[in-house]
Coordinates of C-alpha atoms and ligand atoms in Angstrom, one line a residue:
Chain A
M970 CA 0.2 -0.3 0.2
K971 CA 0.8 3.6 -0.1
K972 CA 1.4 5.9 2.4
L973 CA 2.4 9.3 3.9
Y974 CA 6.0 9.7 4.9
Y975 CA 7.2 11.8 7.7
P976 CA 11.0 12.1 6.7
T977 CA 13.4 14.1 8.2
I978 CA 14.9 17.3 7.0
I979 CA 18.4 16.8 6.4
E980 CA 19.5 20.2 5.1
Q981 CA 17.9 23.5 5.0
K982 CA 19.5 26.5 3.6
Q983 CA 18.7 29.6 1.8
I984 CA 20.2 29.3 -2.3
A985 CA 19.7 32.3 -3.3
Q986 CA 17.1 35.5 -2.5
G987 CA 13.9 33.7 -1.1
I988 CA 14.7 30.8 -2.4
F989 CA 15.4 27.7 -0.1
S990 CA 17.2 24.3 -1.0
M991 CA 15.4 21.2 1.4
K992 CA 17.0 17.6 1.6
L993 CA 14.7 14.8 3.3
Q994 CA 15.7 11.7 4.2
C995 CA 13.2 9.6 2.5
D996 CA 14.5 5.9 0.7
E997 CA 11.2 5.3 -0.8
I998 CA 10.7 8.6 -2.8
A999 CA 14.2 8.4 -3.5
G1000 CA 14.0 4.7 -4.6
T1001 CA 11.1 5.2 -7.2
A1002 CA 11.1 8.7 -7.9
L1003 CA 11.4 9.7 -11.7
P1004 CA 12.9 13.2 -12.9
G1005 CA 10.1 15.7 -13.5
Q1006 CA 7.5 14.4 -10.6
F1007 CA 6.8 15.9 -7.5
I1008 CA 5.7 15.8 -3.8
N1009 CA 2.9 17.3 -1.9
L1010 CA 4.7 18.6 1.5
Y1011 CA 1.9 19.6 4.4
C1012 CA 2.2 22.6 6.4
K1013 CA 2.6 22.0 10.1
E1014 CA 0.1 24.9 11.0
H1015 CA -3.5 23.1 11.0
E1016 CA -4.9 26.0 9.3
L1017 CA -3.3 25.4 6.4
L1018 CA -4.7 22.7 5.2
L1019 CA -4.1 21.5 1.3
P1020 CA -0.2 20.0 0.6
R1021 CA 2.5 22.2 -1.4
P1022 CA 3.2 20.3 -4.8
I1023 CA 7.1 20.9 -5.2
S1024 CA 9.1 19.4 -7.9
I1025 CA 12.2 16.6 -7.1
C1026 CA 14.8 18.7 -7.8
E1027 CA 17.4 15.7 -7.2
T1028 CA 17.5 12.3 -5.6
D1029 CA 20.7 10.4 -4.3
K1030 CA 19.4 6.4 -4.3
Q1031 CA 22.5 5.2 -2.6
K1032 CA 22.0 7.3 0.5
G1033 CA 18.1 7.9 -0.2
T1034 CA 17.9 11.8 0.1
V1035 CA 15.5 14.1 -2.0
M1036 CA 16.7 17.3 -2.7
L1037 CA 13.9 20.2 -2.7
V1038 CA 14.4 23.9 -4.3
Y1039 CA 11.5 26.5 -3.2
A1040 CA 10.8 29.6 -3.7
V1041 CA 9.3 31.6 -0.3
V1042 CA 5.9 32.7 -2.1
G1043 CA 3.1 32.8 0.5
R1044 CA 2.6 31.3 4.0
G1045 CA 3.0 27.6 2.9
T1046 CA 6.7 27.9 1.2
E1047 CA 7.3 30.2 4.4
S1048 CA 6.6 27.8 7.0
F1049 CA 8.9 25.0 5.1
S1050 CA 11.9 27.6 5.2
R1051 CA 11.3 28.2 8.7
L1052 CA 12.2 24.5 9.3
Q1053 CA 15.6 23.0 10.4
K1054 CA 17.9 20.2 10.2
G1055 CA 16.6 17.1 12.5
D1056 CA 12.7 18.1 12.1
M1057 CA 10.2 15.8 10.2
I1058 CA 8.1 17.1 7.5
K1059 CA 4.9 15.4 6.6
V1060 CA 5.2 14.3 2.1
L1061 CA 3.3 12.0 -0.2
G1062 CA 4.7 10.7 -3.0
P1063 CA 6.3 10.8 -5.7
L1064 CA 3.4 11.8 -7.5
G1065 CA 2.6 12.7 -11.4
N1066 CA 4.1 11.5 -14.5
G1067 CA 7.7 12.4 -15.0
F1068 CA 9.1 14.1 -18.7
K1069 CA 9.6 11.6 -21.2
I1070 CA 13.5 10.3 -22.2
E1071 CA 13.1 8.5 -25.5
K1072 CA 15.9 6.3 -27.3
G1073 CA 17.4 8.3 -30.3
V1074 CA 17.5 12.0 -29.0
N1075 CA 21.1 13.3 -29.4
I1076 CA 20.3 16.7 -28.1
H1077 CA 18.8 17.9 -26.0
M1078 CA 17.7 21.7 -25.0
L1079 CA 16.8 22.2 -21.6
V1080 CA 14.9 25.5 -20.7
G1081 CA 14.0 26.7 -17.3
G1082 CA 13.3 29.6 -15.9
G1083 CA 13.7 30.9 -12.3
I1084 CA 11.6 28.3 -10.0
G1085 CA 11.0 26.3 -12.9
V1086 CA 14.8 25.1 -13.1
P1087 CA 15.2 22.6 -10.3
P1088 CA 13.4 19.7 -12.0
L1089 CA 15.8 20.0 -14.8
V1090 CA 18.5 19.5 -12.7
E1091 CA 17.7 15.3 -12.1
L1092 CA 16.8 15.2 -15.8
S1093 CA 20.2 16.0 -16.4
K1094 CA 21.3 12.7 -15.0
H1095 CA 19.5 10.8 -16.9
L1096 CA 20.1 12.0 -20.7
K1097 CA 22.3 10.4 -22.6
G1098 CA 24.1 12.7 -25.8
E1099 CA 24.7 16.6 -25.9
V1100 CA 22.4 18.6 -23.1
Y1101 CA 22.2 22.4 -23.5
A1102 CA 20.8 24.0 -20.8
F1103 CA 18.8 27.7 -21.4
L1104 CA 18.2 29.0 -18.0
G1105 CA 16.4 32.3 -17.7
F1106 CA 15.8 34.0 -14.4
A1107 CA 15.0 37.4 -13.1
H1108 CA 18.5 38.4 -11.2
N1109 CA 20.1 35.7 -9.7
P1110 CA 20.9 32.3 -11.3
I1111 CA 20.1 29.2 -9.1
L1112 CA 21.3 25.6 -9.8
V1113 CA 23.5 26.6 -12.4
G1114 CA 26.6 24.7 -11.0
K1115 CA 24.8 21.8 -10.5
L1116 CA 23.7 21.5 -14.3
K1117 CA 27.1 22.3 -15.0
N1118 CA 28.6 19.2 -13.0
Y1119 CA 26.0 17.1 -14.5
G1120 CA 27.9 18.0 -17.5
A1121 CA 25.0 20.3 -19.3
K1122 CA 26.4 22.8 -21.6
I1123 CA 24.9 26.3 -19.7
L1124 CA 23.3 29.0 -21.1
V1125 CA 21.7 31.7 -18.6
A1126 CA 19.9 34.8 -19.6
T1127 CA 18.9 37.7 -16.5
E1128 CA 16.5 40.4 -17.4
D1129 CA 18.2 42.8 -15.8
G1130 CA 22.0 41.2 -17.3
N1131 CA 23.0 40.5 -13.8
V1132 CA 24.8 37.1 -15.2
G1133 CA 25.3 36.2 -18.5
F1134 CA 23.0 37.3 -21.5
K1135 CA 20.7 40.1 -20.3
G1136 CA 17.2 39.6 -21.8
N1137 CA 14.6 36.5 -21.7
V1138 CA 15.7 32.8 -22.5
I1139 CA 13.9 33.2 -25.7
E1140 CA 15.6 35.5 -26.9
L1141 CA 18.9 33.7 -26.0
L1142 CA 17.4 30.7 -27.7
D1143 CA 17.0 32.6 -30.9
K1144 CA 20.5 33.9 -30.1
K1145 CA 22.0 30.6 -30.2
D1146 CA 19.8 29.2 -32.4
I1147 CA 21.0 25.5 -31.4
K1148 CA 18.9 22.8 -33.5
G1149 CA 18.4 20.1 -30.8
D1150 CA 16.0 16.8 -30.9
M1151 CA 14.0 17.8 -28.0
I1152 CA 13.2 20.7 -25.5
Y1153 CA 12.8 20.4 -22.0
S1154 CA 10.9 23.0 -20.5
C1155 CA 10.0 24.1 -16.9
G1156 CA 8.9 27.8 -15.4
P1157 CA 6.5 30.5 -15.8
K1158 CA 3.1 29.6 -18.1
P1159 CA 3.9 32.6 -20.6
M1160 CA 7.5 31.1 -20.9
L1161 CA 6.0 27.5 -21.5
K1162 CA 4.4 29.1 -23.8
A1163 CA 7.0 31.4 -25.6
V1164 CA 9.3 27.9 -26.0
S1165 CA 5.7 25.8 -27.1
E1166 CA 5.6 28.6 -30.2
W1167 CA 9.5 28.8 -30.1
A1168 CA 10.0 24.8 -30.5
K1169 CA 6.6 24.7 -33.3
G1170 CA 8.7 27.4 -35.7
R1171 CA 11.7 25.0 -35.6
G1172 CA 10.4 21.8 -35.6
I1173 CA 11.3 20.6 -32.4
R1174 CA 9.5 18.5 -29.9
A1175 CA 9.0 19.6 -26.7
Q1176 CA 7.6 18.8 -23.0
V1177 CA 6.7 21.3 -20.6
S1178 CA 6.3 20.9 -17.3
M1179 CA 2.7 22.7 -15.7
E1180 CA 1.5 24.2 -12.8
E1181 CA -2.1 24.4 -11.2
R1182 CA -3.9 24.6 -8.1
M1183 CA -3.9 21.7 -6.6
A1184 CA -5.7 19.8 -3.9
C1185 CA -5.3 15.8 -3.5
G1186 CA -2.2 15.3 -6.0
I1187 CA -3.4 12.1 -6.9
G1188 CA -6.1 12.4 -9.6
V1189 CA -9.2 12.6 -7.2
C1190 CA -10.7 16.2 -7.2
M1191 CA -9.8 17.2 -10.7
G1192 CA -9.1 20.4 -9.3
C1193 CA -5.5 21.0 -10.6
T1194 CA -6.8 20.9 -14.7
R1195 CA -5.3 22.0 -17.9
K1196 CA -7.0 22.3 -21.6
I1197 CA -5.5 19.6 -22.9
K1198 CA -6.1 18.2 -27.2
K1199 CA -4.4 14.9 -27.7
K1200 CA -3.7 14.2 -30.8
G1201 CA -6.0 12.6 -32.9
E1202 CA -9.2 13.8 -30.3
K1203 CA -11.7 16.5 -32.2
D1204 CA -11.7 18.3 -28.7
W1205 CA -9.6 19.4 -26.1
Q1206 CA -10.4 17.9 -22.8
N1207 CA -9.8 19.8 -19.0
R1208 CA -6.9 16.7 -18.1
K1209 CA -5.2 16.8 -14.7
V1210 CA -1.9 18.3 -14.1
C1211 CA -1.5 15.9 -11.0
T1212 CA -2.0 12.7 -12.6
D1213 CA -2.0 13.1 -16.7
G1214 CA 1.4 15.9 -16.1
P1215 CA 2.6 17.6 -15.0
V1216 CA 5.0 17.0 -18.3
F1217 CA 2.9 17.3 -21.4
W1218 CA 3.7 17.8 -24.7
S1219 CA 3.5 20.9 -25.4
E1220 CA 1.6 20.8 -28.9
E1221 CA -1.1 19.0 -26.5
V1222 CA -1.7 22.3 -24.2
I1223 CA -4.2 24.8 -25.2
W1224 CA -2.7 28.1 -24.4
D1225 CA -4.7 30.8 -24.6
E1226 CA -7.3 31.4 -22.1
Chain B
M1339 CA -13.2 -6.3 25.2
S1340 CA -16.0 -7.0 22.4
K1341 CA -15.5 -4.9 19.5
P1342 CA -18.7 -2.4 19.3
D1343 CA -21.6 -3.2 16.3
M1344 CA -20.8 -0.2 14.1
K1345 CA -23.8 -1.6 11.4
I1346 CA -26.1 1.0 10.4
N1347 CA -29.4 0.8 8.3
I1348 CA -30.2 3.2 5.2
A1349 CA -33.5 2.7 3.8
G1350 CA -33.2 -1.0 4.5
I1351 CA -29.5 -0.8 3.0
E1352 CA -27.0 -2.5 5.8
L1353 CA -23.9 -0.5 6.3
K1354 CA -21.3 -2.6 8.4
N1355 CA -20.3 0.9 9.6
P1356 CA -21.2 4.7 9.5
V1357 CA -18.1 6.0 7.6
M1358 CA -18.8 7.4 4.0
T1359 CA -16.6 9.0 1.5
A1360 CA -18.1 12.5 0.5
S1361 CA -19.0 12.3 -3.3
G1362 CA -16.4 14.4 -5.5
T1363 CA -13.4 13.6 -2.6
F1364 CA -13.0 10.5 -3.2
G1365 CA -13.3 9.5 -7.4
S1366 CA -14.3 6.1 -7.8
G1367 CA -12.3 4.9 -5.3
K1368 CA -9.4 3.6 -7.4
E1369 CA -7.0 6.0 -6.3
Y1370 CA -7.7 5.9 -2.2
G1371 CA -7.5 1.9 -3.2
E1372 CA -4.0 2.3 -3.4
Y1373 CA -3.5 3.9 0.5
I1374 CA -6.7 2.0 2.2
D1375 CA -8.6 -1.2 2.1
L1376 CA -11.9 -0.2 0.3
N1377 CA -13.8 -3.2 2.0
K1378 CA -13.7 -1.4 5.1
L1379 CA -15.4 1.6 4.1
G1380 CA -19.7 1.8 5.2
A1381 CA -20.2 3.2 1.7
I1382 CA -18.1 4.7 -1.3
V1383 CA -20.0 7.8 -2.8
V1384 CA -18.7 8.6 -6.1
K1385 CA -18.2 11.6 -7.8
G1386 CA -21.2 13.4 -9.8
V1387 CA -22.4 11.9 -12.6
S1388 CA -24.6 13.3 -15.5
D1389 CA -26.3 11.6 -18.8
T1390 CA -23.7 13.2 -20.8
P1391 CA -19.8 14.2 -20.0
W1392 CA -19.3 17.2 -19.1
K1393 CA -16.1 19.6 -19.5
G1394 CA -16.5 21.6 -15.8
N1395 CA -15.1 25.0 -15.2
D1396 CA -11.9 26.6 -16.3
S1397 CA -8.9 27.1 -13.7
P1398 CA -8.3 27.8 -11.1
R1399 CA -10.7 25.7 -9.8
I1400 CA -8.8 25.6 -6.1
A1401 CA -8.3 27.9 -3.6
E1402 CA -7.4 27.1 0.2
T1403 CA -8.9 29.1 2.9
Y1404 CA -7.9 29.4 6.4
G1405 CA -8.9 25.4 7.3
G1406 CA -10.9 25.3 4.9
M1407 CA -10.9 25.0 0.7
L1408 CA -12.8 26.2 -2.2
N1409 CA -13.5 24.2 -5.1
S1410 CA -15.3 25.2 -8.4
I1411 CA -14.9 22.0 -10.2
G1412 CA -18.0 22.3 -12.1
L1413 CA -19.1 18.7 -11.9
Q1414 CA -16.8 17.7 -14.7
N1415 CA -17.2 13.9 -15.2
P1416 CA -17.2 11.9 -18.4
G1417 CA -20.4 10.6 -17.8
V1418 CA -22.7 7.7 -16.8
E1419 CA -22.0 5.5 -19.5
T1420 CA -18.2 5.8 -18.9
F1421 CA -19.0 5.8 -15.1
I1422 CA -20.7 2.6 -15.9
K1423 CA -17.9 0.4 -18.0
E1424 CA -15.3 1.9 -16.6
D1425 CA -15.4 2.7 -13.2
L1426 CA -18.7 0.3 -11.6
P1427 CA -16.7 -2.8 -12.2
F1428 CA -13.5 -2.0 -10.0
L1429 CA -16.2 -0.9 -7.3
E1430 CA -18.0 -4.2 -7.7
Q1431 CA -15.1 -6.3 -6.5
Y1432 CA -15.2 -4.7 -3.1
D1433 CA -17.5 -5.6 0.0
T1434 CA -19.3 -2.0 0.4
K1435 CA -21.8 -0.6 -0.8
V1436 CA -21.6 1.6 -3.9
I1437 CA -23.7 4.9 -3.9
V1438 CA -23.4 7.5 -7.2
N1439 CA -24.0 11.3 -6.6
I1440 CA -26.2 12.0 -10.0
V1441 CA -26.0 15.8 -11.1
G1442 CA -28.7 17.4 -14.0
R1443 CA -29.3 20.7 -15.5
T1444 CA -33.3 19.6 -16.1
I1445 CA -35.3 17.2 -14.2
E1446 CA -35.1 15.1 -17.6
E1447 CA -31.7 14.9 -17.6
Y1448 CA -31.3 13.7 -13.7
C1449 CA -33.8 11.7 -14.4
E1450 CA -31.8 9.7 -17.5
V1451 CA -29.2 9.3 -15.0
A1452 CA -31.2 7.5 -12.5
E1453 CA -32.5 5.5 -14.9
R1454 CA -29.8 4.2 -16.2
L1455 CA -28.0 3.2 -12.7
G1456 CA -31.6 1.3 -12.6
D1457 CA -30.2 -1.6 -14.8
T1458 CA -26.7 -1.4 -12.3
N1459 CA -26.4 -3.2 -9.3
I1460 CA -25.4 0.2 -7.3
D1461 CA -26.8 0.2 -3.9
M1462 CA -28.2 3.5 -3.7
V1463 CA -28.8 6.8 -5.7
E1464 CA -27.8 10.2 -4.2
L1465 CA -29.6 13.1 -6.1
N1466 CA -27.0 16.1 -6.2
I1467 CA -28.9 19.7 -6.1
S1468 CA -27.0 21.4 -4.0
C1469 CA -23.7 22.0 -6.1
P1470 CA -22.8 25.9 -6.0
N1471 CA -20.7 25.6 -9.6
V1472 CA -23.1 24.8 -11.9
K1473 CA -25.2 27.8 -13.6
E1474 CA -28.1 25.4 -14.2
G1475 CA -29.2 22.8 -12.5
G1476 CA -27.6 22.3 -9.4
V1477 CA -28.1 24.5 -6.3
A1478 CA -31.2 26.2 -8.8
F1479 CA -32.9 23.1 -7.7
G1480 CA -31.6 22.8 -4.3
T1481 CA -32.7 26.2 -2.9
D1482 CA -35.7 26.5 -3.7
P1483 CA -38.3 23.8 -1.6
F1484 CA -41.1 23.4 -4.5
M1485 CA -38.0 22.3 -7.0
V1486 CA -36.9 20.0 -4.5
E1487 CA -39.8 18.3 -4.3
E1488 CA -40.8 18.2 -7.8
V1489 CA -37.1 16.7 -8.5
T1490 CA -36.9 14.6 -5.9
K1491 CA -40.8 13.2 -6.9
A1492 CA -40.1 12.6 -10.5
V1493 CA -36.6 11.0 -9.9
K1494 CA -38.2 8.9 -7.1
K1495 CA -40.7 7.7 -9.7
V1496 CA -37.7 6.1 -12.3
A1497 CA -35.0 5.1 -9.5
K1498 CA -34.8 1.4 -8.8
Q1499 CA -32.3 2.1 -5.8
P1500 CA -33.1 3.8 -2.7
L1501 CA -32.5 8.1 -3.0
I1502 CA -30.8 9.7 -1.2
V1503 CA -31.0 13.7 -1.6
K1504 CA -28.2 15.6 -1.0
L1505 CA -28.8 19.5 0.5
S1506 CA -27.2 22.9 0.3
P1507 CA -26.7 24.6 3.2
N1508 CA -27.2 28.2 1.0
V1509 CA -30.3 28.8 2.1
T1510 CA -32.4 30.8 4.7
D1511 CA -34.3 27.8 6.1
I1512 CA -32.8 24.5 5.6
V1513 CA -35.7 22.6 7.3
S1514 CA -38.3 23.5 5.0
I1515 CA -35.7 22.5 2.3
A1516 CA -35.5 19.0 4.1
K1517 CA -39.0 18.5 4.1
A1518 CA -40.0 19.3 0.9
A1519 CA -37.6 16.6 -0.2
V1520 CA -38.9 13.8 2.2
N1521 CA -42.2 15.0 1.0
G1522 CA -41.0 14.5 -2.4
G1523 CA -40.2 11.1 -1.2
A1524 CA -36.5 11.2 -0.5
D1525 CA -35.5 7.8 1.6
A1526 CA -32.6 9.4 2.9
L1527 CA -31.2 12.5 3.2
S1528 CA -27.1 14.0 3.2
L1529 CA -25.9 17.2 4.4
I1530 CA -24.4 19.6 4.2
N1531 CA -22.6 20.6 0.3
T1532 CA -20.5 23.1 0.1
L1533 CA -21.3 26.8 1.2
L1534 CA -20.9 29.5 -1.2
G1535 CA -17.8 31.8 -1.1
M1536 CA -15.0 33.9 -2.8
V1537 CA -11.6 34.5 -2.4
I1538 CA -9.8 37.5 -3.8
D1539 CA -5.6 38.1 -4.7
I1540 CA -5.0 41.4 -3.4
D1541 CA -1.9 41.8 -4.9
R1542 CA -3.2 40.3 -8.5
R1543 CA -6.6 42.5 -7.2
E1544 CA -8.6 39.2 -9.2
P1545 CA -10.6 36.3 -7.5
V1546 CA -8.5 33.2 -7.1
L1547 CA -11.1 31.3 -8.5
A1548 CA -11.5 31.3 -12.7
N1549 CA -15.4 30.9 -11.8
I1550 CA -15.1 33.9 -9.2
V1551 CA -16.9 32.2 -6.4
G1552 CA -16.9 28.3 -5.4
G1553 CA -18.0 26.1 -2.7
L1554 CA -15.9 26.2 0.8
S1555 CA -15.7 23.0 2.7
G1556 CA -12.9 21.3 5.4
P1557 CA -13.6 22.1 8.9
A1558 CA -14.2 26.0 8.7
I1559 CA -18.0 24.6 7.9
K1560 CA -18.0 22.6 10.8
P1561 CA -20.4 24.2 13.1
V1562 CA -22.6 25.1 10.7
A1563 CA -23.0 22.0 9.1
V1564 CA -23.9 20.5 12.8
R1565 CA -26.3 22.8 13.3
M1566 CA -27.8 21.5 9.8
V1567 CA -28.0 18.4 10.7
Y1568 CA -29.1 19.3 14.3
E1569 CA -32.5 21.0 12.4
V1570 CA -33.1 18.6 10.3
A1571 CA -32.9 15.7 12.7
K1572 CA -35.5 17.4 14.9
A1573 CA -37.9 17.8 11.5
V1574 CA -38.0 14.9 9.5
D1575 CA -38.1 11.1 9.9
V1576 CA -36.0 9.1 7.3
P1577 CA -31.7 8.7 8.1
I1578 CA -29.6 11.9 7.5
I1579 CA -26.0 11.2 6.5
G1580 CA -23.7 14.3 8.0
M1581 CA -20.7 15.5 6.5
G1582 CA -18.9 19.2 6.5
G1583 CA -15.1 18.9 8.0
I1584 CA -15.0 15.7 9.4
M1585 CA -11.6 15.3 9.8
D1586 CA -11.5 12.6 12.6
G1587 CA -13.4 10.1 14.3
E1588 CA -14.5 12.9 17.3
D1589 CA -15.7 15.2 14.4
A1590 CA -18.2 12.6 13.3
V1591 CA -19.3 11.5 16.8
E1592 CA -20.4 15.5 17.2
F1593 CA -22.5 14.7 13.5
I1594 CA -23.6 11.4 14.9
L1595 CA -25.2 13.2 18.4
A1596 CA -26.6 16.0 16.4
G1597 CA -28.9 13.3 14.8
A1598 CA -27.1 11.8 11.6
T1599 CA -27.0 7.5 11.1
G1600 CA -23.6 8.0 8.7
V1601 CA -21.1 10.3 8.4
A1602 CA -19.6 10.6 5.2
V1603 CA -15.2 12.3 4.8
G1604 CA -15.0 14.7 2.0
M1605 CA -11.7 17.5 2.1
A1606 CA -10.0 15.4 5.0
N1607 CA -9.0 13.0 2.2
F1608 CA -6.8 15.5 0.5
I1609 CA -4.7 15.9 3.9
N1610 CA -4.8 12.5 4.9
P1611 CA -5.0 9.5 2.2
T1612 CA -6.0 6.9 4.9
A1613 CA -8.8 9.7 6.9
T1614 CA -11.8 7.6 6.4
I1615 CA -10.1 4.7 8.2
D1616 CA -9.2 7.1 11.1
V1617 CA -12.3 8.4 11.4
L1618 CA -13.6 4.9 11.5
S1619 CA -11.7 3.6 14.4
G1620 CA -11.8 7.2 16.5
I1621 CA -15.8 6.6 16.0
E1622 CA -14.6 2.9 17.3
D1623 CA -12.6 4.6 20.0
Y1624 CA -15.4 6.6 21.5
M1625 CA -18.2 4.3 21.6
I1626 CA -15.7 2.0 23.5
K1627 CA -14.5 4.7 26.1
Y1628 CA -18.5 5.5 26.8
G1629 CA -19.3 2.3 26.5
F1630 CA -21.8 2.6 23.7
N1631 CA -23.2 -0.4 22.2
S1632 CA -24.8 1.0 18.8
I1633 CA -24.3 4.0 16.5
E1634 CA -28.2 4.7 16.7
E1635 CA -27.6 5.0 20.8
I1636 CA -25.5 7.4 20.1
R1637 CA -27.4 9.4 17.9
K1638 CA -30.0 9.1 20.5
G1639 CA -27.6 10.5 23.0
L1640 CA -27.4 14.3 22.9
V1641 CA -27.7 15.8 26.3
I1642 CA -29.6 19.0 25.9
S1643 CA -30.1 20.5 29.5
D1644 CA -32.8 22.9 30.0
F1645 CA -30.8 26.0 32.4
Ligands
FAD2598 C1 3.6 20.6 -10.2 C2 4.4 21.8 -9.2 C3 5.5 21.9 -9.4 C4 6.0 22.8 -7.9 N1 7.5 22.5 -8.3 C5 8.2 23.5 -7.8 C6 9.2 23.8 -7.5 O1 10.1 22.9 -7.5 N2 9.6 24.6 -6.5 C7 8.9 25.8 -6.1 O2 9.3 26.7 -5.3 N3 7.4 25.8 -6.5 C8 7.5 25.2 -7.3 N4 5.5 24.9 -7.9 C9 5.1 25.8 -6.8 C10 4.1 26.0 -5.2 O3 3.4 24.8 -5.2 C11 3.9 27.1 -4.9 O4 4.7 28.0 -5.0 C12 3.3 26.7 -3.1 O5 2.0 25.5 -3.3 C13 2.8 28.1 -2.9 O6 2.3 27.6 -1.5 P1 2.1 29.2 -0.5 O7 1.5 28.5 0.9 O8 3.6 29.5 -0.2 O9 1.7 30.1 -1.3 P2 -0.5 31.0 -1.1 O10 -0.1 31.2 -2.7 O11 -0.1 31.4 -0.2 O12 -0.6 29.5 -1.3 C14 -2.0 29.3 -1.2 C15 -2.4 27.9 -1.8 O13 -2.3 28.3 -3.3 C16 -1.7 26.9 -4.2 N5 -0.4 28.0 -5.1 C17 -0.7 28.9 -4.9 N6 0.7 29.3 -5.5 C18 0.9 28.1 -6.6 C19 1.5 27.1 -7.6 N7 2.1 28.3 -8.9 N8 1.3 26.2 -8.2 C20 0.5 25.4 -7.5 N9 -0.8 26.1 -6.3 C21 -0.2 26.9 -5.9 C22 -0.8 26.5 -2.6 O14 -0.6 25.4 -2.9 C23 -2.3 26.6 -1.3 O15 -3.1 26.0 -1.9 C24 5.5 23.6 -7.7 C25 3.9 23.5 -8.3 C26 3.3 22.3 -9.1 C27 1.7 22.8 -9.5
FMN2599 C1 -13.6 19.2 -4.8 C2 -14.2 18.5 -4.4 C3 -15.1 18.2 -5.2 C4 -17.3 17.8 -4.6 N1 -17.9 17.7 -6.0 C5 -19.1 17.2 -5.7 C6 -19.9 16.7 -6.2 O1 -19.7 15.7 -7.3 N2 -21.1 16.1 -5.9 C7 -21.7 16.6 -3.9 O2 -22.6 16.1 -4.6 N3 -20.3 17.3 -3.9 C8 -19.6 17.5 -4.1 N4 -18.9 17.9 -3.4 C9 -19.2 18.3 -1.7 C10 -18.4 17.4 -0.9 O3 -19.2 16.1 -1.3 C11 -19.1 17.6 0.4 O4 -20.3 17.6 0.4 C12 -18.3 19.0 1.1 O5 -17.1 18.5 0.6 C13 -18.9 18.9 3.0 O6 -17.8 18.4 2.9 P1 -16.3 18.7 3.4 O7 -15.7 19.7 4.6 O8 -15.9 17.2 4.4 O9 -15.1 18.4 2.2 C14 -17.6 18.5 -3.7 C15 -16.5 18.9 -2.7 C16 -15.2 19.1 -3.0 C17 -14.1 19.8 -1.8
FES2600 S1 -5.1 18.1 -7.4 FE1 -6.6 16.8 -7.1 S2 -6.9 16.1 -9.4 FE2 -5.1 16.9 -9.1

């Protein structure tokens, strides 16, 4: 039977302004998680009832650890940031479907925006061939060193030109004009939409990891839907980000709402 | 010490215990079946089913609030035929009762679903005239006693299984609605559905839900739900299934003391996948602690003193 876990936090640190990384000791999740999956984190506060979905940034199967990277944006994530090494946290997962890793794909393009970068880290470890990581940030890059260590060629854009190219990640994609075989993308919705159009224009297949407000995280409540039109279907359907996604083929997403 | 008897009876159907799932919070059982033994439940109440597939509302459909959540799903479901083909065979493997929540935009649509289910071996039908998230049907039927009686009567005529009517709390007088449902032929009542609410994101200055308003559930609504069960139980003779913010066995006992025969667990499933089983053992613990021999005894056990 599946169940909730109560792992211990073995590391918690601030890696940039308002962004934290948290490492959990959880053999069960580390042992089975696939790149692109997420877990539900529960808050200690009783009034914050719903779980917060957070992507798995990295796992270490040998050590049984799971790394998460999250931005403090509200009361739930603020509460997580106050937890310390040795504290326990309630979690459910791994949840959702990860990125599809297909054979015959040689040039991989990771396209991450801000707090969408974390799931690309674990993914990069599983890709064979050339891996380019196009990473866009407002000001402060995160996780660049890790991606580099795992062999990705790093291309960074910051909106204010603090580091790397000055501009957004789409402009960076335009500038470098690398023709990959597959794009894997995670970030804010406008970025995913632009990546999707960019990929379409160049005939590159793209997978996008979407976000939506969730309740159950396991496909029960129908709360987390996005309009998706699968190949061969006449009309779109509201499909669940938690169990049909969070990763979708970009050409299946209905972007204009 | 022997285990207390937890059996209950609703409209001639015996449930092994009073714990059910609240419609829409348990899908058709498959997902939570990976976390709990579904055989242990008194009944599984499945999500709302309509005659043809419904797409539901736009996202965001979920907003968290203090001690609760709002949803504006809009009864997205694949329709009764798909339910019968794909979900029912799964449910039939289990030794628990199956109750199907039905929805419609018109009386005819409700009747069509009830009739179609008449050919199956589900145990009961729950008429949802209380969903606040659809423009037609749903709560439009549930807030006017005349309409409540009409739709109940019409569905009762075609339904082959006992009929539960699920009431909306978004009314000024729940008792008159409950009486109308009973007059229309309801074999049991379930209450409450969600309370209409709204959440605004002040940074963006826009409602969180795409639908603007949505239904509030969770611990935040429990006192309202307990009060409504109490008032309705005094006024009608049919069994009541109580729900609204039940998180543990103690919450469930509160509903039974207020007059409910059965209890349903909703939002709590999202916070704890084993919530239903925990509620069940919590009720049992309470019975042992206070020496109750049956659910019926608890139900009759509320003490109201005159001061
Ligand atoms: C599949 C998935 C993976 C994610 N991975 C990460 C990650 O790796 N790192 C990270 O920092 N964030 C991630 N997010 C976003 C993260 O879930 C939200 O930032 C977080 O829930 C905010 O909670 P809060 O209480 O701080 O904010 P509040 O705004 O106070 O939250 C209120 C409610 O809204 C929900 N909510 C708010 N923002 C979002 C959002 N963007 N997506 C979904 N629900 C939201 C919350 O869960 C909560 O129920 C992910 C979201 C999804 C759906
Ligand atoms: C996500 C969600 C979906 C729901 N869907 C239905 C539904 O399809 N039919 C129905 O009668 N009630 C539906 N409800 C209402 C619940 O069955 C229940 O009446 C209500 O949530 C109060 O119980 P709770 O506080 O334990 O959740 C839904 C509630 C939620 C949270
Ligand atoms: S969060 Fe409940 S179905 Fe996706």
